[in-house]
Coordinates of C-alpha atoms and ligand atoms in Angstrom, one line a residue:
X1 CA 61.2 146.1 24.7
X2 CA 64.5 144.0 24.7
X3 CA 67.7 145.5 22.0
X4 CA 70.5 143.5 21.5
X5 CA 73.9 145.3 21.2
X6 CA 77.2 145.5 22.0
X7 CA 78.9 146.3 25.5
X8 CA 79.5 150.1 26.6
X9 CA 81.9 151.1 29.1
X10 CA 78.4 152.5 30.9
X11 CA 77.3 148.9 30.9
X12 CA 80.5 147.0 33.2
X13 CA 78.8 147.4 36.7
X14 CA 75.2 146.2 35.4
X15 CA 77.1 143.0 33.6
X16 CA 79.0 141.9 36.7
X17 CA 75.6 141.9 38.7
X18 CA 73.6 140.1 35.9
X19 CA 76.7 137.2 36.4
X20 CA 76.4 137.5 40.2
X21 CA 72.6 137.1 40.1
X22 CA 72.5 134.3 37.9
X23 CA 74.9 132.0 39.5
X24 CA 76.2 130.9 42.5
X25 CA 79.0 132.5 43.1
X26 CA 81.2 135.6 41.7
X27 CA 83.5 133.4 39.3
X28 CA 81.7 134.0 35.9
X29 CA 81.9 137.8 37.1
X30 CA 85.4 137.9 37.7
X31 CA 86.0 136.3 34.2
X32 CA 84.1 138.5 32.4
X33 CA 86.3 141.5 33.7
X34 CA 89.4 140.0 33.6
X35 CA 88.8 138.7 29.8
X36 CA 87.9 142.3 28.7
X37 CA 91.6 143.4 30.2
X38 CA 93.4 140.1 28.7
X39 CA 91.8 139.1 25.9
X40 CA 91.4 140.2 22.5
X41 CA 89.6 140.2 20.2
X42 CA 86.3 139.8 22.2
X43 CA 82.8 140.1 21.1
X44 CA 80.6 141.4 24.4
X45 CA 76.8 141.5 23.9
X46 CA 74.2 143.3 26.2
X47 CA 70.1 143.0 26.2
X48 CA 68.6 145.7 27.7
X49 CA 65.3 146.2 28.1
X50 CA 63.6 149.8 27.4
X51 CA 60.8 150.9 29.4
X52 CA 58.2 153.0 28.6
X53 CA 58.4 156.1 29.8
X54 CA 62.2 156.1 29.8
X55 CA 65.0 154.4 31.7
X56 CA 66.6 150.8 30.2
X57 CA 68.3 148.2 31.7
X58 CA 70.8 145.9 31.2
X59 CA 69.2 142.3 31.8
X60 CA 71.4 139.6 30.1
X61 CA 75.1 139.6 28.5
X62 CA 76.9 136.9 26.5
X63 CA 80.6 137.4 26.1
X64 CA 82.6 135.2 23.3
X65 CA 86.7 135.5 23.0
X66 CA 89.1 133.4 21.0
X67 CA 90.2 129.6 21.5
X68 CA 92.6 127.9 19.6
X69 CA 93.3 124.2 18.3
X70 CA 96.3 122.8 19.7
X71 CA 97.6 121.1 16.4
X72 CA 100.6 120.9 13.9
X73 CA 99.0 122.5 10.8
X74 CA 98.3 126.0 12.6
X75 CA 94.8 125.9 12.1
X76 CA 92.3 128.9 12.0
X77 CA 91.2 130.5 15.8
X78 CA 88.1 130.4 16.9
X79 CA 85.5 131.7 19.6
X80 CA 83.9 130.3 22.9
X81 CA 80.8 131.6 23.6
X82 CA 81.2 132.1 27.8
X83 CA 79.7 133.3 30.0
X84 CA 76.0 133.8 29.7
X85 CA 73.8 135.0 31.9
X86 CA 70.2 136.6 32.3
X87 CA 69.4 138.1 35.6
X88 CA 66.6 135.0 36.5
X89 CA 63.3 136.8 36.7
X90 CA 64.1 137.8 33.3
X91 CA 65.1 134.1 32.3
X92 CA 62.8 131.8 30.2
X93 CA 61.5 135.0 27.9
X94 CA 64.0 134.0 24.8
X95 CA 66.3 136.7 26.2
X96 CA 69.4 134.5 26.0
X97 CA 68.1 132.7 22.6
X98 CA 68.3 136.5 21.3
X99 CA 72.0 137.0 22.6
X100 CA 73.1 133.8 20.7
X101 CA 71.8 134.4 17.8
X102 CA 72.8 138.3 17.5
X103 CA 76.3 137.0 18.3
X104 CA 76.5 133.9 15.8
X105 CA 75.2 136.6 12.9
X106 CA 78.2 139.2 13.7
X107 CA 81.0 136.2 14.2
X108 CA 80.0 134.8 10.6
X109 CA 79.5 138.0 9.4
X110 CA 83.4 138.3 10.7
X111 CA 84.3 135.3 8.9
X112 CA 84.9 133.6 12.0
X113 CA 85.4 129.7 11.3
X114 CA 84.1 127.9 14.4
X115 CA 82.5 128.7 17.8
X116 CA 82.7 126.8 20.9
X117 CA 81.0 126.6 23.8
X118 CA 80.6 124.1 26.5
X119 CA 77.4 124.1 28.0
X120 CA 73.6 122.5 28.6
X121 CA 73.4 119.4 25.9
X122 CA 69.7 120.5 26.0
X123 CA 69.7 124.1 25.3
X124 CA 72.7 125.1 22.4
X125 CA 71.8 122.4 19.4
X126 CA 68.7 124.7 18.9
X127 CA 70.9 127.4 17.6
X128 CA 73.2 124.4 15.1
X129 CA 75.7 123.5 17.9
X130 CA 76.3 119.8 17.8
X131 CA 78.9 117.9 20.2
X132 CA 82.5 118.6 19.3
X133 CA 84.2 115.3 19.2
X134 CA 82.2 114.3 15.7
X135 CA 84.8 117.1 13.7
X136 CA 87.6 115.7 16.4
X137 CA 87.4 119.0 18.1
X138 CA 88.3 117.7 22.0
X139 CA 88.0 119.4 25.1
X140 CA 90.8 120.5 27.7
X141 CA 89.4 119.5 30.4
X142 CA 89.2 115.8 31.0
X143 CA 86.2 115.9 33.6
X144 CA 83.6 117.9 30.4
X145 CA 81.2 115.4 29.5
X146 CA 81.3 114.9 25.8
X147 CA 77.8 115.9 25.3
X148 CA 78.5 119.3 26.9
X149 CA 81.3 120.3 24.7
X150 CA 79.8 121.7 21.4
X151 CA 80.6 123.5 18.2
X152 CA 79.0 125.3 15.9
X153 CA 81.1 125.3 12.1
X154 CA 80.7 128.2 9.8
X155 CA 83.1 127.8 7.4
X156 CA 83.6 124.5 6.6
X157 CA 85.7 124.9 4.1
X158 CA 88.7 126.2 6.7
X159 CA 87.8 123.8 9.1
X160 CA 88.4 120.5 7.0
X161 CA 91.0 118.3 8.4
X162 CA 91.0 120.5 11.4
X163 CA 91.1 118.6 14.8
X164 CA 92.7 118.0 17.9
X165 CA 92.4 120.3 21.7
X166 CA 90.2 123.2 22.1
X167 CA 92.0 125.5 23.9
X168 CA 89.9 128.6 26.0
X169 CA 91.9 131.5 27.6
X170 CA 93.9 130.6 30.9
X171 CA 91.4 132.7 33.0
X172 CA 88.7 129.7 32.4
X173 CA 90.8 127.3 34.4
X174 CA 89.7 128.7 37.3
X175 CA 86.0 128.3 36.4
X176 CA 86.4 124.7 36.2
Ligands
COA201 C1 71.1 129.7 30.4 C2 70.5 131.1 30.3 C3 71.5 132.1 29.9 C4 69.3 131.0 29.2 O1 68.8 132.3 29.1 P1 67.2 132.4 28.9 O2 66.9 133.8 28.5 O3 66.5 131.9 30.1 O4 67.0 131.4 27.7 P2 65.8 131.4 26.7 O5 64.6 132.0 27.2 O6 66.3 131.9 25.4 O7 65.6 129.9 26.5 C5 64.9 129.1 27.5 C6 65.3 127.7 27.3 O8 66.5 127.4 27.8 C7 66.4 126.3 28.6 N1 67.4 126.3 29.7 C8 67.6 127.3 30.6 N2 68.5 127.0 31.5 C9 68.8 125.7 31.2 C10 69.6 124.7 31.9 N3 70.3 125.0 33.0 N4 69.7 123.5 31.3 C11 69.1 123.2 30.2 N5 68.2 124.1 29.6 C12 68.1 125.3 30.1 C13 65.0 126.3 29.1 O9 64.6 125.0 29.5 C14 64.3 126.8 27.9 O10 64.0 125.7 27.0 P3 62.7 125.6 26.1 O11 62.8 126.8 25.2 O12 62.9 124.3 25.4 O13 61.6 125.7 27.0 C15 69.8 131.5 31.7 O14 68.9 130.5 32.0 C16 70.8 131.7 32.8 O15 71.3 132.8 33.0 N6 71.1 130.6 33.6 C17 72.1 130.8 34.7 C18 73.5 130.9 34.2 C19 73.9 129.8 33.2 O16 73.6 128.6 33.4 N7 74.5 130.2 32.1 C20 74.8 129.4 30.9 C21 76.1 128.7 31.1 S1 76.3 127.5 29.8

């Protein structure tokens, strides 16, 4: 059986591995551990799987922290959803569907007004995501295909006229 919940200090060696596993080199990892030092507030989110007979393990993790719009009218901060990962024999089970959607009920259950996250076109509009640039929501980085760069509004109210750069933490400058 696979629960969803929120990151332990128990749970920081199994994470790093899941990232490490799941792509090609230790980058993600390193982010991970340096946003939990730097950044604040984050949301971290474990699957593990419980087996019968005892013994759980930690199998995927999704991790979102704040961006902000660079803009005049100080408008509301928001969250990226990055990194995800699910150790790949475990992938393709709805394992990282779950994560998502656990973490998208606590942020607007936290009143959060937007969440970002820059990823496969193909995989994120299944959970209301839709490409950033038709609320005028841009990315930083030039090279981001358009497509990639999504968001997902949950208060739409405090998002009208809202627009301009999306800004992550520093740390993901190195990822890209
Ligand atoms: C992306 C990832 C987290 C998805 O987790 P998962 O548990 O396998 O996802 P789910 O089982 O919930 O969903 C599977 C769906 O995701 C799609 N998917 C997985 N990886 C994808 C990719 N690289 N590009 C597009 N779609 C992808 C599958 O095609 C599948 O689609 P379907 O439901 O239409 O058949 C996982 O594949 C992973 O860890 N990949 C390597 C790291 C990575 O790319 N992280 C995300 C960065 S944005």
């Amino acid at each position: 059986m696979i629960t969803i919940r929120k990151e332990g200090p128990e749970d920081v060696k199994q994470i790093r591995r899941i990232h490490v596993s799941a792509f090609d080199t230790s980058t993600e990892a390193d982010i991970v551990d340096q946003l939990r030092r730097s950044a604040d507030p984050i949301l971290s989110l474990v699957a593990e799987e419980v087996r019968h007979g005892g013994g759980q393990r930690i199998v995927g993790h999704l991790l979102f922290s704040p961006v902000a719009v660079d803009g005049p009218q100080d408008p509301p901060a928001g969250m990226g959803l990055a990194p995800m990962a699910v150790l790949p024999e475990y992938q393709e089970k709805g394992i990282g569907s779950a994560l998502v959607r656990h973490g998208l009920d606590i942020l607007a259950e936290g009143h959060c007004p937007f969440i970002i996250v820059l990823g496969h076109p193909e995989y994120y509009p299944r959970f209301g995501f839709e490409p950033a640039s038709r609320h005028g929501l841009h990315c930083q980085w030039k090279s981001v295909p358009d497509a990639a760069f999504m968001v997902k509004i949950l208060d739409g109210d405090r998002m009208a006229g809202v627009g301009g750069v999306v800004r992550y933490h520093d740390l993901f400058d190195a990822a890209l």
